Coordinates of C-alpha atoms and ligand atoms in Angstrom, one line a residue:
X1 CA 114.0 141.0 215.9
X2 CA 113.7 142.4 219.4
X3 CA 112.7 139.7 221.9
X4 CA 111.4 140.2 225.4
X5 CA 112.3 137.5 227.8
X6 CA 109.6 137.7 230.5
X7 CA 109.6 135.6 233.7
X8 CA 106.8 135.5 236.3
X9 CA 106.5 134.7 240.0
X10 CA 109.1 132.7 241.8
X11 CA 111.4 132.3 238.8
X12 CA 113.8 134.6 240.6
X13 CA 114.4 131.6 242.9
X14 CA 115.7 129.4 240.1
X15 CA 118.8 127.4 240.9
X16 CA 118.5 128.2 244.6
X17 CA 115.8 125.7 245.5
X18 CA 114.2 122.6 244.0
X19 CA 117.0 121.7 241.5
X20 CA 115.3 118.3 241.0
X21 CA 112.3 120.1 239.4
X22 CA 113.8 123.2 237.8
X23 CA 117.6 122.3 237.4
X24 CA 120.5 124.2 238.8
X25 CA 120.7 127.2 236.5
X26 CA 119.9 130.5 238.1
X27 CA 117.7 133.1 236.3
X28 CA 120.9 135.0 235.5
X29 CA 122.3 131.9 233.9
X30 CA 119.1 131.4 231.8
X31 CA 119.2 135.1 230.7
X32 CA 122.9 134.7 229.7
X33 CA 122.1 131.6 227.6
X34 CA 119.2 133.4 226.0
X35 CA 121.2 136.4 225.1
X36 CA 123.9 134.3 223.5
X37 CA 121.3 132.2 221.5
X38 CA 119.3 135.3 220.3
X39 CA 122.6 136.9 219.3
X40 CA 123.6 133.8 217.2
X41 CA 120.3 134.1 215.4
X42 CA 120.8 137.9 214.8
X43 CA 118.3 139.1 217.4
X44 CA 118.4 141.5 220.4
X45 CA 117.0 140.4 223.8
X46 CA 115.8 142.2 226.9
X47 CA 114.7 140.6 230.0
X48 CA 112.3 141.3 232.9
X49 CA 111.1 139.3 235.9
X50 CA 108.4 140.2 238.3
X51 CA 106.5 138.4 241.1
X52 CA 103.5 140.8 240.5
X53 CA 100.7 140.2 238.0
X54 CA 100.2 143.9 237.3
X55 CA 103.8 144.5 236.6
X56 CA 103.8 141.6 234.1
X57 CA 100.8 143.1 232.4
X58 CA 102.5 146.5 232.3
X59 CA 105.6 144.9 230.8
X60 CA 103.5 143.2 228.1
X61 CA 101.8 146.5 227.3
X62 CA 105.1 148.4 227.1
X63 CA 106.5 145.7 224.8
X64 CA 104.2 147.1 222.0
X65 CA 106.9 149.8 221.5
X66 CA 110.0 147.6 222.2
X67 CA 109.5 144.0 221.1
X68 CA 108.5 141.9 218.1
X69 CA 108.3 138.7 220.1
X70 CA 108.0 137.5 223.7
X71 CA 109.3 134.4 225.4
X72 CA 107.1 134.2 228.5
X73 CA 107.3 131.9 231.5
X74 CA 104.2 133.1 233.4
X75 CA 105.0 130.8 236.4
X76 CA 101.9 129.8 238.3
X77 CA 100.0 132.7 236.9
X78 CA 99.8 130.6 233.8
X79 CA 97.3 128.4 235.6
X80 CA 95.0 131.2 236.8
X81 CA 95.5 134.6 235.2
X82 CA 92.9 135.6 232.6
X83 CA 94.3 139.1 232.9
X84 CA 97.6 137.9 231.5
X85 CA 95.8 136.1 228.8
X86 CA 94.1 139.3 227.8
X87 CA 97.2 141.3 227.9
X88 CA 99.0 139.0 225.5
X89 CA 96.0 138.9 223.2
X90 CA 95.6 142.7 223.4
X91 CA 99.1 143.6 222.3
X92 CA 99.2 140.9 219.6
X93 CA 102.9 140.3 219.8
X94 CA 103.8 136.7 219.0
X95 CA 104.4 135.1 222.4
X96 CA 105.8 131.7 223.1
X97 CA 104.8 130.3 226.5
X98 CA 107.5 128.2 228.2
X99 CA 107.6 126.1 231.3
X100 CA 110.8 124.5 232.5
X101 CA 109.1 121.6 234.2
X102 CA 106.7 119.0 232.7
X103 CA 103.6 120.7 233.9
X104 CA 101.5 117.8 232.5
X105 CA 103.1 115.3 234.9
X106 CA 102.7 117.3 238.1
X107 CA 99.7 118.3 240.1
X108 CA 96.5 118.4 238.0
X109 CA 96.1 122.1 238.4
X110 CA 99.4 122.7 236.7
X111 CA 98.1 120.9 233.5
X112 CA 95.8 123.9 232.9
X113 CA 97.2 127.0 231.2
X114 CA 94.7 129.8 230.7
X115 CA 97.4 131.9 229.1
X116 CA 98.4 129.4 226.4
X117 CA 95.4 130.1 224.1
X118 CA 96.7 133.7 223.6
X119 CA 100.2 132.4 222.7
X120 CA 101.4 131.2 219.3
X121 CA 103.1 128.2 220.8
X122 CA 103.8 126.4 224.1
X123 CA 106.9 124.6 225.2
X124 CA 107.2 122.7 228.5
X125 CA 109.2 120.0 230.2
X126 CA 112.5 120.5 228.4
X127 CA 114.3 122.2 231.3
X128 CA 115.9 125.6 230.6
X129 CA 116.7 124.4 227.0
X130 CA 113.0 125.2 226.4
X131 CA 113.8 128.9 226.6
X132 CA 116.3 128.6 223.7
X133 CA 113.9 126.5 221.7
X134 CA 111.3 129.3 222.2
X135 CA 113.7 131.8 220.8
X136 CA 114.4 129.5 217.8
X137 CA 110.7 129.1 217.3
X138 CA 110.1 132.9 217.2
X139 CA 113.0 133.2 214.8
X140 CA 111.7 130.6 212.3
X141 CA 108.2 131.9 212.5
X142 CA 109.5 135.3 211.5
X143 CA 111.6 134.0 208.6
X144 CA 108.7 132.0 207.2
X145 CA 105.3 132.0 209.1
X146 CA 103.5 128.7 209.0
X147 CA 99.8 128.1 208.4
X148 CA 98.7 125.6 211.1
X149 CA 95.9 123.3 209.8
X150 CA 94.0 120.5 211.6
X151 CA 94.0 117.0 210.2
X152 CA 91.8 115.6 213.0
X153 CA 89.7 116.8 216.0
X154 CA 92.4 116.4 218.7
X155 CA 94.5 119.5 219.5
X156 CA 97.7 117.5 218.7
X157 CA 96.3 116.6 215.2
X158 CA 97.6 119.6 213.5
X159 CA 100.5 120.3 211.0
X160 CA 102.3 123.5 209.9
X161 CA 102.1 124.1 206.2
X162 CA 104.8 126.2 204.6
X163 CA 104.5 126.8 200.8
X164 CA 107.5 127.3 198.5
X165 CA 107.9 130.3 196.3
X166 CA 107.2 130.3 192.7
X167 CA 104.6 128.6 190.6
X168 CA 103.5 125.1 191.7
X169 CA 102.7 122.3 191.9
X170 CA 105.5 121.9 194.4
X171 CA 106.9 118.7 195.9
X172 CA 106.1 118.2 199.6
X173 CA 108.3 117.2 202.5
X174 CA 106.4 115.8 205.4
X175 CA 108.4 116.3 208.6
X176 CA 107.9 114.1 211.6
X177 CA 109.7 115.2 214.7
X178 CA 111.3 113.0 217.3
X179 CA 111.7 113.2 221.1
X180 CA 111.2 109.6 222.1
X181 CA 107.4 109.9 221.5
X182 CA 107.1 111.9 224.8
X183 CA 104.9 114.8 225.6
X184 CA 107.4 117.7 225.9
X185 CA 108.9 117.3 222.4
X186 CA 106.8 118.8 219.7
X187 CA 107.1 120.0 216.1
X188 CA 109.0 123.2 216.7
X189 CA 112.1 120.8 216.6
X190 CA 111.6 120.6 212.9
X191 CA 111.1 124.4 212.3
X192 CA 114.6 124.9 211.0
X193 CA 114.4 122.0 208.5
X194 CA 110.9 123.1 207.4
X195 CA 112.0 126.7 206.7
X196 CA 115.2 125.7 204.9
X197 CA 113.5 123.0 202.7
X198 CA 110.7 125.5 201.8
X199 CA 113.3 128.0 200.7
X200 CA 114.7 125.3 198.4
X201 CA 111.4 124.9 196.6
X202 CA 109.7 122.2 198.5
X203 CA 106.5 122.8 200.4
X204 CA 106.7 121.5 204.0
X205 CA 104.1 119.8 206.2
X206 CA 105.4 119.7 209.7
X207 CA 103.3 117.2 211.6
X208 CA 102.2 117.2 215.3
X209 CA 100.8 113.9 216.7
X210 CA 99.6 112.5 219.9
X211 CA 102.4 111.4 222.1
X212 CA 102.8 108.9 225.0
X213 CA 99.9 109.5 227.5
X214 CA 101.7 108.3 229.6
X215 CA 102.2 104.6 228.3
X216 CA 101.2 102.7 225.3
X217 CA 100.9 105.6 222.9
X218 CA 102.1 103.7 219.8
X219 CA 98.7 103.2 218.3
X220 CA 97.6 106.9 218.4
X221 CA 101.0 108.3 217.4
X222 CA 101.3 105.9 214.4
X223 CA 97.7 106.5 213.3
X224 CA 98.1 110.2 213.5
X225 CA 101.2 110.4 211.4
X226 CA 99.6 108.2 208.7
X227 CA 96.4 110.4 208.9
X228 CA 98.5 113.6 208.5
X229 CA 100.1 112.2 205.3
X230 CA 96.7 111.1 204.0
X231 CA 95.3 114.6 204.7
X232 CA 97.6 116.0 202.0
X233 CA 95.1 114.7 199.4
X234 CA 92.4 117.1 200.8
X235 CA 94.7 120.2 200.8
X236 CA 96.8 119.6 197.7
X237 CA 94.4 121.3 195.3
X238 CA 94.1 124.6 197.3
X239 CA 97.8 124.8 197.9
X240 CA 99.4 123.5 194.7
X241 CA 101.0 120.4 196.2
X242 CA 102.2 117.7 193.9
X243 CA 101.1 114.4 195.5
X244 CA 103.4 112.4 193.2
X245 CA 106.4 114.0 194.8
X246 CA 105.8 113.6 198.5
X247 CA 108.8 112.6 200.8
X248 CA 108.2 111.6 204.4
X249 CA 111.2 112.7 206.6
X250 CA 111.4 111.5 210.2
X251 CA 113.9 112.4 212.8
X252 CA 114.8 109.9 215.6
X253 CA 111.6 108.4 217.1
X254 CA 109.8 110.3 214.3
X255 CA 111.6 108.1 211.8
X256 CA 109.8 105.1 213.3
X257 CA 106.5 106.8 212.9
X258 CA 107.4 108.2 209.4
X259 CA 108.4 104.8 208.2
X260 CA 105.0 103.3 208.9
X261 CA 103.2 106.3 207.5
X262 CA 105.3 106.0 204.3
X263 CA 104.3 102.3 204.1
X264 CA 100.7 102.6 205.0
X265 CA 99.2 106.1 204.4
X266 CA 96.5 106.6 201.8
X267 CA 98.8 109.0 200.0
X268 CA 101.7 106.9 198.7
X269 CA 105.0 108.9 199.1
X270 CA 107.8 108.8 196.5
X271 CA 110.4 108.3 199.3
X272 CA 111.2 108.0 202.9
X273 CA 114.1 109.7 204.6
X274 CA 115.2 108.7 208.2
X275 CA 117.4 111.3 210.0
X276 CA 119.2 109.6 212.9
X277 CA 116.3 107.2 212.9
X278 CA 115.0 104.8 215.5
X279 CA 114.8 102.0 212.8
X280 CA 115.7 98.9 214.8
X281 CA 113.8 99.2 218.1
X282 CA 114.6 95.6 219.0
X283 CA 118.3 96.4 219.1
X284 CA 118.3 100.0 220.2
X285 CA 120.4 99.4 223.3
X286 CA 119.6 99.3 226.9
X287 CA 119.4 103.1 227.2
X288 CA 116.2 102.9 225.2
X289 CA 114.5 100.1 227.2
X290 CA 112.4 102.4 229.4
X291 CA 111.2 104.8 226.6
X292 CA 110.4 101.9 224.2
X293 CA 108.5 100.1 226.9
X294 CA 106.5 103.3 227.7
X295 CA 105.7 103.7 224.0
X296 CA 104.6 100.1 223.5
X297 CA 102.8 99.6 226.8
X298 CA 102.1 96.2 228.4
X299 CA 103.5 93.3 226.5
X300 CA 105.6 95.6 224.4
X301 CA 108.1 93.3 222.9
X302 CA 105.4 91.1 221.3
X303 CA 104.4 94.2 219.3
X304 CA 107.8 94.7 217.7
X305 CA 106.7 93.0 214.4
X306 CA 104.1 95.7 213.8
X307 CA 106.0 98.7 215.2
X308 CA 109.7 98.1 214.4
X309 CA 110.7 99.4 210.9
X310 CA 113.5 96.9 210.4
X311 CA 111.0 94.0 211.0
X312 CA 108.4 95.5 208.6
X313 CA 110.5 95.6 205.5
X314 CA 110.1 95.8 202.5
X315 CA 108.4 99.2 202.7
X316 CA 107.7 99.4 199.0
X317 CA 109.2 102.9 198.8
X318 CA 112.7 104.1 198.2
X319 CA 114.4 104.9 201.5
X320 CA 117.4 106.9 202.6
X321 CA 118.9 106.6 206.1
X322 CA 121.0 109.6 207.1
X323 CA 123.0 109.4 210.3
X324 CA 125.6 111.7 211.9
X325 CA 128.7 109.8 213.0
X326 CA 129.0 112.0 216.1
X327 CA 125.5 110.8 217.3
X328 CA 125.8 109.7 220.9
X329 CA 122.0 109.2 221.3
X330 CA 120.8 106.9 218.5
X331 CA 123.7 104.7 217.3
X332 CA 124.6 105.0 213.6
X333 CA 124.5 101.2 213.4
X334 CA 120.7 101.4 213.5
X335 CA 120.8 103.1 210.1
X336 CA 123.4 100.7 208.7
X337 CA 121.4 97.7 209.7
X338 CA 118.2 99.1 208.3
X339 CA 119.7 99.9 204.9
X340 CA 121.2 96.4 204.7
X341 CA 117.9 94.8 205.6
X342 CA 116.0 97.0 203.2
X343 CA 118.2 96.1 200.3
X344 CA 118.0 92.4 201.2
X345 CA 114.2 92.7 201.3
X346 CA 114.1 94.3 197.8
X347 CA 113.6 98.0 198.6
X348 CA 115.8 100.7 197.0
X349 CA 117.7 102.1 199.9
X350 CA 120.9 104.0 200.6
X351 CA 122.9 105.1 203.6
X352 CA 124.3 108.7 204.0
X353 CA 126.8 109.1 206.9
X354 CA 127.6 112.6 207.9
X355 CA 131.0 112.5 209.7
X356 CA 130.7 115.9 211.6
X357 CA 127.0 115.7 212.7
X358 CA 125.5 114.7 216.0
X359 CA 121.9 113.7 216.9
X360 CA 120.4 117.2 216.6
X361 CA 122.7 118.5 213.9
X362 CA 120.8 116.4 211.2
X363 CA 117.8 118.7 211.7
X364 CA 119.6 122.0 212.0
X365 CA 120.3 124.2 209.0
X366 CA 122.8 126.0 211.2
X367 CA 124.9 122.9 211.8
X368 CA 127.9 121.6 209.9
X369 CA 126.8 118.8 207.5
X370 CA 123.3 120.3 206.9
X371 CA 124.0 120.7 203.2
X372 CA 124.4 117.0 202.8
X373 CA 121.3 116.3 204.9
X374 CA 119.2 118.7 202.9
X375 CA 120.4 117.2 199.6
X376 CA 119.4 113.7 200.9
X377 CA 116.0 115.1 201.9
X378 CA 115.4 116.5 198.4
X379 CA 116.5 113.3 196.7
X380 CA 119.7 114.8 195.2
Ligands
LIG1 O1 107.9 124.9 235.1 C1 107.8 126.1 235.1 O2 108.6 126.8 234.4 C2 106.8 126.8 235.9 O3 106.3 127.9 235.2 C3 107.6 127.3 237.2 C4 106.7 127.9 238.2 C5 105.5 127.0 238.6 O4 104.7 127.7 239.5 C6 104.7 126.6 237.3 O5 103.7 125.7 237.7 C7 105.6 125.9 236.3 C8 107.5 128.1 239.5 C9 108.8 128.9 239.4 C10 109.8 128.5 240.3 O6 109.4 128.1 241.6 C11 110.3 127.7 242.5 C12 109.8 127.0 243.6 C13 110.6 126.5 244.5 C14 112.0 126.7 244.4 C15 112.5 127.3 243.2 C16 111.7 127.8 242.3

């Protein structure tokens, strides 16, 4: 793939001003990281930055001949430029919009993006790492394009369906991304796992859900993931999905949501797999106090009995807790305690420890240890 890295107004100032908002990397640093990442995935990358709307439009037009995907930070033009929207739409090149800062937590006018509807995906608030995630997203879209289907009326109530090759009915892996239930982290985090598992013969249903807005989001997030699992019953006929072989797979905070969906959804899954799961919220460590309080809102701790997986056992479904021993984010002890408690409560449960994997490795097919993770996800 040939990828155009396109940056709009003021992004030439990156790293020279406002590091508290945009970090300390310069635009040259960003380009270097993007080149390296695209190269690792087997793609070529060219970059262009301009402070002028017309030049950006010309660059998008010219990309028809030179690029198969665009990673675009339109800067503040994103909030106003219908002309850029039309340029992206006119050329039809898959474009991922990216913003370094969390545009939803700043001035109200930055919440609006008029360019986003012309793009295939939007990433914001992950710092410059968002550029690399945008490249990964283009890569996995190209390898296996998803069909995005709604399971409710809210824009976040959607999921990406990827079917498996060959005659069905196929088993289904429901993927629930993590990211501490916060706004910037969305389902592209599970793209790699979704594509890899589909190539192994399992259809994947990669779920988006409403995230903390800004506090007390637990009710919406949990309801959404359960609804997304339940929605499989209405699409299974059209797509040859085997509802008797559904596995819910959650990563990190997504494991907390996935656990309750596995326990409560109208479609009963055959298993639940936690990858580096937040499974013991009450003992997650002080580093998680703020994020868990934001998720639970006022009077948070009193809610633990209904939101903490380890306190809601038995689940009634077989569970597997996979954890990388190099995980410096969510302690492997959470998985150990969960499996012990699940067995004590009468669930079938097992622990898979992956010595060489860290927190993000357990969702990356490119990482060491993935083979073991994939086998656990497929119940092997
Ligand atoms: O968060 C982003 O990536 C933005 O697209 C960056 C734009 C801003 O206008 C958008 O609302 C969000 C600004 C680019 C950099 O602007 C600077 C301003 C002062 C100092 C350094 C850079």
